[in-house]
Short mmCIF file of C-alpha atoms in Angstrom, two decimals:
data_model
loop_
_atom_site.label_atom_id
_atom_site.label_comp_id
_atom_site.label_asym_id
_atom_site.label_seq_id
_atom_site.Cartn_x
_atom_site.Cartn_y
_atom_site.Cartn_z
CA MET A 1 81.19 92.80 83.27
CA ASP A 2 84.47 94.69 83.22
CA ILE A 3 85.54 94.36 79.66
CA LEU A 4 88.75 96.41 80.22
CA GLY A 5 89.75 93.90 82.95
CA MET A 6 89.53 91.14 80.31
CA LEU A 7 92.16 92.64 78.03
CA PRO A 8 95.09 90.52 79.47
CA SER A 9 93.26 87.28 78.71
CA PHE A 10 93.76 88.02 75.03
CA GLY A 11 97.53 88.11 75.47
CA GLY A 12 99.78 90.98 76.80
CA PHE A 13 100.51 92.44 73.41
CA PHE A 14 97.18 92.37 71.98
CA GLY A 15 95.49 93.74 75.21
CA ALA A 16 98.04 96.50 75.20
CA LEU A 17 97.54 97.31 71.67
CA VAL A 18 93.68 97.39 72.01
CA ALA A 19 93.90 99.59 75.05
CA PHE A 20 96.33 101.99 73.34
CA VAL A 21 94.11 102.22 70.25
CA VAL A 22 91.12 103.00 72.48
CA ALA A 23 93.04 105.75 74.54
CA LEU A 24 94.52 107.35 71.46
CA SER A 25 91.48 107.32 69.52
CA VAL A 26 89.55 109.09 72.21
CA ILE A 27 92.32 111.61 72.73
CA VAL A 28 92.83 112.37 68.96
CA ALA A 29 89.09 112.67 68.29
CA ILE A 30 88.75 115.28 70.98
CA HIS A 31 91.82 117.01 69.82
CA GLU A 32 90.71 117.18 66.22
CA TYR A 33 87.21 118.03 67.08
CA GLY A 34 88.47 121.07 68.94
CA HIS A 35 90.22 122.26 65.61
CA TYR A 36 87.02 121.33 63.58
CA ILE A 37 84.40 123.00 65.77
CA VAL A 38 86.38 126.22 66.64
CA GLY A 39 87.29 126.46 62.89
CA ARG A 40 83.56 126.15 61.92
CA TRP A 41 82.66 128.78 64.43
CA CYS A 42 85.21 131.06 62.79
CA GLY A 43 83.86 130.36 59.44
CA ILE A 44 86.74 128.13 58.22
CA HIS A 45 85.51 125.26 56.24
CA ALA A 46 86.68 121.66 57.04
CA GLU A 47 86.76 119.42 54.01
CA VAL A 48 87.75 116.21 55.91
CA PHE A 49 87.68 115.03 59.46
CA SER A 50 89.72 111.73 59.61
CA LEU A 51 90.07 109.52 62.66
CA GLY A 52 93.37 107.51 61.48
CA PHE A 53 95.51 107.50 58.42
CA GLY A 54 95.77 105.48 55.29
CA PRO A 55 93.19 103.65 53.38
CA VAL A 56 89.55 104.89 54.33
CA LEU A 57 87.41 102.09 56.01
CA PHE A 58 84.10 104.12 55.82
CA SER A 59 83.11 107.60 55.55
CA GLY A 60 80.11 110.02 54.96
CA VAL A 61 79.57 113.71 54.03
CA ASP A 62 77.44 115.89 56.33
CA LYS A 63 75.19 118.73 55.20
CA ARG A 64 77.97 121.19 55.50
CA GLY A 65 80.15 119.28 52.98
CA THR A 66 82.61 117.88 55.46
CA ARG A 67 83.59 114.33 54.92
CA TRP A 68 83.81 112.37 58.23
CA GLN A 69 85.91 109.22 57.86
CA VAL A 70 87.64 106.44 59.77
CA ALA A 71 90.98 105.21 58.30
CA ALA A 72 92.88 101.82 58.57
CA LEU A 73 95.82 103.18 60.66
CA PRO A 74 94.33 104.18 64.11
CA PHE A 75 97.44 106.15 65.27
CA GLY A 76 96.38 109.69 64.86
CA GLY A 77 94.09 111.90 62.83
CA TYR A 78 93.60 115.24 61.15
CA VAL A 79 91.28 117.90 60.03
CA LYS A 80 91.92 119.11 56.41
CA PHE A 81 90.46 122.57 55.95
CA LEU A 82 89.65 124.35 52.75
CA GLY A 83 93.01 125.47 50.99
CA ASP A 84 95.20 122.91 52.82
CA SER A 85 97.54 120.83 50.79
CA ASP A 86 97.96 118.03 53.42
CA ALA A 87 96.93 116.90 56.82
CA ALA A 88 99.57 119.20 58.39
CA SER A 89 97.80 122.33 57.05
CA GLY A 90 100.31 122.96 54.34
CA LYS A 91 99.29 125.61 51.95
CA ASP A 92 97.75 124.70 48.45
CA GLY A 93 98.79 127.83 46.72
CA GLU A 94 97.17 126.60 43.33
CA ALA A 95 93.72 125.86 44.85
CA ILE A 96 93.64 129.10 46.94
CA THR A 97 94.52 131.18 43.75
CA GLY A 98 91.32 129.89 42.03
CA LEU A 99 89.07 130.94 44.87
CA SER A 100 87.17 134.22 45.38
CA GLU A 101 87.84 136.61 48.01
CA THR A 102 84.83 135.31 50.02
CA GLU A 103 85.93 131.70 49.58
CA ARG A 104 89.60 132.57 50.74
CA LYS A 105 88.11 133.72 53.99
CA ARG A 106 86.88 130.25 54.56
CA THR A 107 90.42 128.76 54.19
CA MET A 108 93.08 128.32 57.04
CA HIS A 109 95.24 130.51 55.07
CA GLY A 110 92.91 133.40 54.12
CA ALA A 111 90.98 133.80 57.34
CA ASP A 112 91.61 136.59 59.73
CA LEU A 113 94.69 136.04 62.01
CA TRP A 114 92.60 135.63 65.24
CA ARG A 115 90.39 133.08 63.64
CA ARG A 116 93.38 130.96 62.41
CA ALA A 117 95.08 131.20 65.87
CA ALA A 118 91.90 130.24 67.72
CA THR A 119 91.40 127.31 65.50
CA VAL A 120 95.00 125.99 65.84
CA ALA A 121 94.93 126.63 69.62
CA ALA A 122 91.56 124.71 70.11
CA GLY A 123 93.20 121.28 69.62
CA PRO A 124 95.27 121.51 72.76
CA VAL A 125 92.75 123.34 74.64
CA PHE A 126 90.06 120.67 74.04
CA ASN A 127 92.72 118.11 75.38
CA PHE A 128 93.07 119.99 78.60
CA ILE A 129 89.20 120.30 78.78
CA LEU A 130 88.88 116.59 78.36
CA SER A 131 91.34 116.11 81.27
CA ILE A 132 89.60 118.48 83.55
CA LEU A 133 86.15 117.00 82.86
CA VAL A 134 87.27 113.40 83.46
CA PHE A 135 88.99 114.29 86.62
CA THR A 136 85.98 116.40 87.71
CA GLY A 137 83.70 113.43 86.97
CA ILE A 138 86.00 111.07 88.91
CA PHE A 139 85.89 113.42 91.94
CA LEU A 140 82.21 113.83 91.71
CA PHE A 141 81.72 110.01 91.59
CA SER A 142 84.28 108.95 94.22
CA GLY A 143 84.07 111.95 96.53
CA THR A 144 86.80 112.69 99.15
CA THR A 145 87.78 111.29 102.38
CA THR A 146 86.52 113.02 105.53
CA ASP A 147 88.78 114.39 108.24
CA GLU A 148 87.57 111.67 110.73
CA ALA A 149 89.72 108.71 111.66
CA VAL A 150 86.62 106.39 111.12
CA ILE A 151 86.77 103.10 109.27
CA GLY A 152 84.64 103.20 106.27
CA LYS A 153 85.52 99.80 104.74
CA LEU A 154 88.11 97.08 105.98
CA LYS A 155 90.49 95.67 103.42
CA PRO A 156 90.72 91.82 103.37
CA LEU A 157 93.91 90.89 105.25
CA PRO A 158 95.28 88.13 107.14
CA GLY A 159 95.65 88.41 111.00
CA GLU A 160 93.39 89.90 113.71
CA ILE A 161 91.66 92.40 111.13
CA GLU A 162 88.27 91.00 112.10
CA LEU A 163 88.61 92.64 115.47
CA PHE A 164 87.86 95.91 113.83
CA GLN A 165 84.32 96.83 112.54
CA GLU A 166 83.11 99.29 109.96
CA GLY A 167 82.25 102.50 111.74
CA ASP A 168 84.84 102.27 114.49
CA ARG A 169 86.41 105.57 115.34
CA ILE A 170 90.18 105.12 116.14
CA LEU A 171 91.05 106.78 119.47
CA ARG A 172 94.61 105.49 119.94
CA VAL A 173 97.44 103.82 117.96
CA GLY A 174 100.07 102.45 120.42
CA ASP A 175 100.74 105.37 122.69
CA ALA A 176 99.59 108.05 120.25
CA GLU A 177 96.13 109.60 120.72
CA ILE A 178 94.21 110.08 117.52
CA THR A 179 91.81 113.06 116.94
CA ASP A 180 91.58 113.05 113.21
CA LEU A 181 92.62 111.11 110.08
CA GLU A 182 95.79 113.14 109.69
CA GLY A 183 96.70 112.14 113.16
CA PHE A 184 96.23 108.47 112.40
CA TYR A 185 98.46 108.80 109.36
CA LEU A 186 101.28 110.51 111.48
CA ALA A 187 101.08 107.95 114.20
CA ALA A 188 101.19 105.10 111.56
CA ARG A 189 104.13 106.67 109.93
CA ASP A 190 106.17 107.01 113.16
CA ALA A 191 105.14 103.62 114.48
CA ALA A 192 107.87 100.90 114.50
CA PRO A 193 107.10 97.89 112.33
CA ALA A 194 105.65 95.05 114.39
CA PRO A 195 103.44 92.08 114.03
CA THR A 196 100.59 93.72 115.95
CA VAL A 197 99.92 97.30 117.38
CA SER A 198 97.56 98.04 120.28
CA TYR A 199 94.46 100.06 119.36
CA GLU A 200 91.59 101.93 121.13
CA VAL A 201 88.39 102.46 119.16
CA GLU A 202 85.04 104.04 119.98
CA ARG A 203 82.18 101.63 118.96
CA ASP A 204 78.55 102.20 119.76
CA GLY A 205 79.52 104.76 122.50
CA GLN A 206 81.82 102.24 124.20
CA VAL A 207 85.77 102.23 124.08
CA VAL A 208 87.18 98.91 123.05
CA SER A 209 90.84 97.92 123.20
CA PHE A 210 92.72 95.19 121.33
CA ASP A 211 96.01 94.42 119.35
CA SER A 212 95.69 94.08 115.63
CA VAL A 213 97.57 94.55 112.35
CA PHE A 214 100.15 97.28 111.71
CA PRO A 215 98.28 100.47 110.58
CA PHE A 216 100.17 100.56 107.19
CA PRO A 217 100.53 96.88 106.21
CA PRO A 218 102.33 95.75 103.16
CA VAL A 219 99.08 95.48 101.10
CA ILE A 220 98.78 96.46 97.44
CA ASP A 221 96.31 99.17 96.69
CA GLN A 222 97.50 100.08 93.28
CA LEU A 223 100.01 98.68 90.69
CA GLN A 224 102.23 101.01 88.74
CA PRO A 225 102.41 100.31 84.97
CA LYS A 226 105.63 98.87 83.45
CA SER A 227 106.74 97.85 86.97
CA ALA A 228 108.30 94.77 88.38
CA ALA A 229 105.13 94.14 90.46
CA MET A 230 102.85 94.38 87.41
CA ASP A 231 105.12 92.17 85.16
CA GLY A 232 105.71 89.83 88.15
CA GLY A 233 102.02 88.89 88.60
CA LEU A 234 101.19 90.80 91.73
CA GLU A 235 97.54 91.80 92.15
CA VAL A 236 95.70 94.63 93.95
CA GLY A 237 94.75 93.19 97.31
CA ASP A 238 98.03 91.14 97.58
CA VAL A 239 99.68 91.19 101.02
CA ILE A 240 103.40 90.72 101.16
CA GLN A 241 104.32 88.57 104.13
CA SER A 242 108.10 88.19 103.75
CA VAL A 243 110.95 89.42 101.71
CA ASN A 244 113.89 87.13 101.22
CA GLY A 245 112.72 84.99 104.06
CA ALA A 246 112.40 87.75 106.55
CA PRO A 247 108.87 88.43 107.73
CA VAL A 248 107.49 92.01 107.03
CA PHE A 249 104.75 93.64 108.76
CA ALA A 250 104.83 97.22 107.38
CA LEU A 251 104.81 98.66 103.91
CA SER A 252 107.85 100.69 104.62
CA GLU A 253 109.86 97.35 105.24
CA VAL A 254 109.19 96.38 101.66
CA GLN A 255 110.25 99.73 100.48
CA VAL A 256 113.43 99.65 102.41
CA ALA A 257 114.25 96.04 101.18
CA ALA A 258 113.58 97.14 97.39
CA GLN A 259 115.90 100.23 97.80
CA SER A 260 118.70 98.49 99.65
CA ASN A 261 118.74 95.41 97.35
CA GLU A 262 118.80 97.69 94.17
CA ASP A 263 118.80 95.47 91.14
CA LYS A 264 119.04 92.18 92.90
CA PRO A 265 115.95 89.80 92.80
CA LEU A 266 113.68 89.69 95.78
CA GLU A 267 112.13 86.50 96.96
CA LEU A 268 108.47 87.28 98.12
CA LEU A 269 105.92 85.29 100.03
CA VAL A 270 102.40 86.86 99.06
CA TRP A 271 99.07 86.31 100.69
CA ARG A 272 96.20 86.26 98.23
CA ASN A 273 92.69 85.46 99.42
CA GLY A 274 93.86 82.90 102.04
CA GLU A 275 96.51 81.37 99.68
CA VAL A 276 100.23 81.95 99.99
CA LEU A 277 102.22 82.35 96.78
CA GLU A 278 105.87 82.62 95.95
CA LYS A 279 107.07 85.63 93.77
CA THR A 280 110.60 86.64 92.58
CA LEU A 281 110.84 90.32 91.61
CA THR A 282 113.78 92.63 90.69
CA PRO A 283 113.34 96.27 91.70
CA ARG A 284 113.61 98.74 88.98
CA GLN A 285 115.17 102.29 89.12
CA ARG A 286 112.63 104.98 88.89
CA ASP A 287 112.77 108.86 89.00
CA LEU A 288 110.05 110.08 91.32
CA PRO A 289 108.79 113.76 91.53
CA THR A 290 109.23 115.52 94.83
CA ALA A 291 108.66 118.95 96.05
CA ASP A 292 112.11 120.03 95.15
CA GLY A 293 112.45 118.21 91.84
CA PHE A 294 113.10 114.39 91.43
CA GLU A 295 114.65 111.70 93.23
CA THR A 296 115.93 108.26 91.96
CA ARG A 297 114.73 105.21 93.90
CA TRP A 298 114.70 101.38 93.42
CA LEU A 299 111.02 100.27 93.48
CA ILE A 300 109.01 97.16 93.07
CA GLY A 301 106.04 99.24 91.75
CA PHE A 302 103.06 99.43 93.94
CA SER A 303 101.41 101.82 96.31
CA GLY A 304 99.55 100.95 99.59
CA GLY A 305 98.04 102.63 102.67
CA ALA A 306 96.12 102.00 105.79
CA PHE A 307 94.38 98.65 106.57
CA PHE A 308 91.12 100.40 105.95
CA GLU A 309 89.41 102.84 103.62
CA PRO A 310 88.35 106.02 105.47
CA THR A 311 84.80 107.19 105.30
CA ARG A 312 84.08 109.46 102.35
CA GLN A 313 81.85 112.45 101.67
CA THR A 314 80.51 113.77 98.30
CA LEU A 315 82.03 116.84 96.64
CA GLY A 316 80.07 119.84 95.31
CA ALA A 317 80.30 120.52 91.40
CA GLY A 318 82.62 123.54 92.18
CA ASP A 319 85.05 121.74 94.30
CA ALA A 320 85.19 118.80 92.01
CA LEU A 321 85.78 121.01 89.06
CA TRP A 322 88.44 122.88 91.04
CA GLY A 323 89.99 119.56 91.85
CA GLY A 324 89.98 118.60 88.10
CA VAL A 325 91.74 121.84 87.14
CA ARG A 326 94.36 121.36 89.94
CA GLN A 327 95.03 117.71 88.83
CA THR A 328 95.43 118.77 85.15
CA TRP A 329 97.74 121.55 86.10
CA PHE A 330 99.86 119.32 88.37
CA ILE A 331 100.39 116.71 85.43
CA ALA A 332 101.36 119.43 83.08
CA GLN A 333 103.61 121.03 85.63
CA SER A 334 105.22 117.55 86.53
CA SER A 335 105.70 116.84 82.85
CA LEU A 336 107.52 120.14 82.05
CA SER A 337 109.67 119.67 85.18
CA GLY A 338 110.52 116.06 84.08
CA MET A 339 111.62 117.24 80.57
CA TRP A 340 113.74 120.01 82.14
CA HIS A 341 115.54 117.46 84.42
CA MET A 342 116.10 115.02 81.58
CA ILE A 343 117.58 117.94 79.51
CA THR A 344 119.87 118.91 82.18
CA GLY A 345 120.94 115.33 82.94
CA ALA A 346 119.41 115.19 86.46
CA ILE A 347 117.31 112.25 85.61
CA SER A 348 117.47 109.45 82.94
CA SER A 349 116.25 110.12 79.47
CA CYS A 350 114.67 106.63 79.78
CA ASN A 351 111.65 108.52 81.19
CA ILE A 352 110.68 109.31 77.67
CA GLN A 353 108.39 106.56 76.37
CA GLY A 354 107.71 105.60 72.71
CA PRO A 355 104.58 104.13 71.28
CA ILE A 356 105.37 100.58 72.72
CA GLY A 357 106.03 101.87 76.11
CA ILE A 358 102.70 103.88 76.02
CA ALA A 359 100.91 100.81 74.56
CA GLN A 360 102.17 98.71 77.47
CA THR A 361 101.26 101.34 80.01
CA SER A 362 97.74 101.52 78.45
CA GLY A 363 97.32 97.67 78.71
CA ASP A 364 98.65 97.72 82.50
CA MET A 365 96.11 100.39 83.43
CA ALA A 366 93.17 98.92 81.52
CA SER A 367 93.97 95.52 83.26
CA GLN A 368 93.30 97.19 86.62
CA GLY A 369 89.90 98.26 85.78
CA ALA A 370 87.83 100.98 84.12
CA ALA A 371 88.24 103.74 86.50
CA GLU A 372 92.16 103.45 86.37
CA PHE A 373 92.01 103.32 82.53
CA ILE A 374 89.85 106.46 82.31
CA TRP A 375 92.12 108.20 84.62
CA PHE A 376 95.11 107.27 82.39
CA ILE A 377 93.23 108.66 79.27
CA ALA A 378 92.90 112.05 81.10
CA VAL A 379 96.58 112.05 81.99
CA LEU A 380 97.65 111.11 78.47
CA SER A 381 95.31 113.68 77.10
CA THR A 382 97.01 116.39 79.18
CA ALA A 383 100.45 115.18 77.97
CA VAL A 384 99.29 115.22 74.27
CA GLY A 385 97.82 118.78 74.75
CA LEU A 386 101.05 119.98 76.28
CA LEU A 387 103.26 118.26 73.59
CA ASN A 388 101.25 119.88 70.74
CA LEU A 389 101.97 123.34 72.33
CA PHE A 390 105.69 122.92 71.92
CA PRO A 391 107.03 125.54 69.47
CA ILE A 392 107.97 122.93 66.83
CA PRO A 393 106.90 123.47 63.18
CA VAL A 394 104.21 120.95 62.14
CA LEU A 395 102.82 120.89 65.74
CA ASP A 396 100.09 123.24 66.78
CA GLY A 397 102.66 125.31 68.89
CA GLY A 398 104.84 125.80 65.79
CA HIS A 399 101.81 127.23 63.91
CA LEU A 400 100.95 129.49 66.89
CA VAL A 401 104.61 130.90 66.72
CA PHE A 402 104.05 131.76 63.07
CA HIS A 403 100.77 133.47 63.83
CA ALA A 404 102.57 135.47 66.60
CA TYR A 405 105.21 136.41 64.04
CA GLU A 406 102.58 137.53 61.66
CA ALA A 407 100.92 139.62 64.43
CA VAL A 408 104.18 141.36 65.19
CA VAL A 409 105.63 141.90 61.71
CA GLY A 410 102.36 142.41 59.85
CA ARG A 411 102.80 139.43 57.33
CA PRO A 412 103.27 135.71 57.57
CA PRO A 413 106.66 134.05 56.91
CA SER A 414 107.26 133.51 53.30
CA ASP A 415 106.17 130.18 51.71
CA LYS A 416 109.76 129.10 51.15
CA ALA A 417 110.72 129.86 54.78
CA LEU A 418 107.57 128.14 55.97
CA ASN A 419 108.26 125.02 53.90
CA ALA A 420 111.96 124.95 55.26
CA MET A 421 110.83 125.21 58.78
CA MET A 422 108.07 122.71 58.46
CA MET A 423 110.59 120.26 57.02
CA GLY A 424 112.92 120.95 59.83
CA GLY A 425 110.16 120.49 62.37
CA LEU A 426 109.20 117.18 60.82
CA VAL A 427 112.90 115.86 60.96
CA LEU A 428 113.11 117.00 64.66
CA LEU A 429 109.86 115.30 65.51
CA LEU A 430 110.73 112.12 63.74
CA SER A 431 114.15 112.05 65.54
CA LEU A 432 112.36 112.45 68.89
CA MET A 433 110.08 109.58 67.93
CA VAL A 434 113.01 107.30 67.05
CA PHE A 435 114.84 108.22 70.21
CA ALA A 436 111.62 107.29 72.15
CA LEU A 437 111.19 104.12 70.30
CA THR A 438 114.77 103.18 71.12
CA ASN A 439 113.91 103.70 74.81
CA ASP A 440 111.17 101.26 74.49
CA PHE A 441 113.63 98.53 73.54
CA PHE A 442 116.73 99.41 75.64
CA CYS A 443 115.36 101.02 78.90
CA ALA A 444 114.10 98.63 81.63
#
């Protein structure tokens, strides 16, 4: 049973909230465990490991004297080390003064500089490790497509799709000869939209010719979260048959209709398991990453592909791991690029989501199944790790800047300066949170 897929049945808000709490709890637990375990390896004692804030629901003390607890507000967490005055690792001067020299070495403020820096950096690093491992696991499980234009699995579609059989090798699409999967994709891209296209396939050593569906039909393979398609009730596997009364046969025709219609409603006829449904959707403006930056387009919010799933092959552990590293790097790079383009005004600041927007995205991804939700957790983990490395006091990146200053100057900033910068960082962080929350209410 797909428990995640049942979330929408509890209601949109409740399902989104549950998915958000699950995703955030996993990411926070990994982040804080990074601080805890590296601190422990470095000889720094953790007094409290808390998942959540506020009133403690249940807790226990381990043999090392660390209290592990779950609190009532599941929107974060912290590790309180010996000598900390609060969850943000503020210095408890009075408590530290009463410690012996040996005990001071076990605090976040008395340990060697490299030990403190390693403990601070471990949180974001563990977030990146989580992302890499999740992506690696997905690549190991799902494998990758082969280079052959061979049908691995047919998608359920209306029309003459039954003329194909699994295992068919595609030799020709229209007038284009096909030698590999890339050639098929190029031919499909260049083909003019039409109700049917001529094909030649090799089947059991024989060449078979027939006319069948367009190579890239308007079928939904994946829904984008917070999109018109998701909110309008479209589902994976739906096939769009007409837009504003005009029949469509290719995915590109739907994309063109959405782009040209901009913010005007689109009347769709949708085929779903033999039934034809009427849907009305209004495209939404989105900023999409490209090789040169970003481009703004009007979108319904789904992706599609060929009328079949290609044959797949398993990946070795090394290739899967490398794929996980590359995927994590791509997400981090795209996030930084997006932030820079927002700062320069090249794209809308509405791309910044607050907790409500992230919760809705969590629910949308969970509603599509466990695999999509786990992928989303990995993406969000990369974003959280990256955010925590920003040089803002109260964040891990701010603490690392303080440690770098100490390494260069030979002493840490004064307690007065630290307190002032921490307060400034807190104000900045809260301002960004308020801005993001405003986006949740006023950005479409």
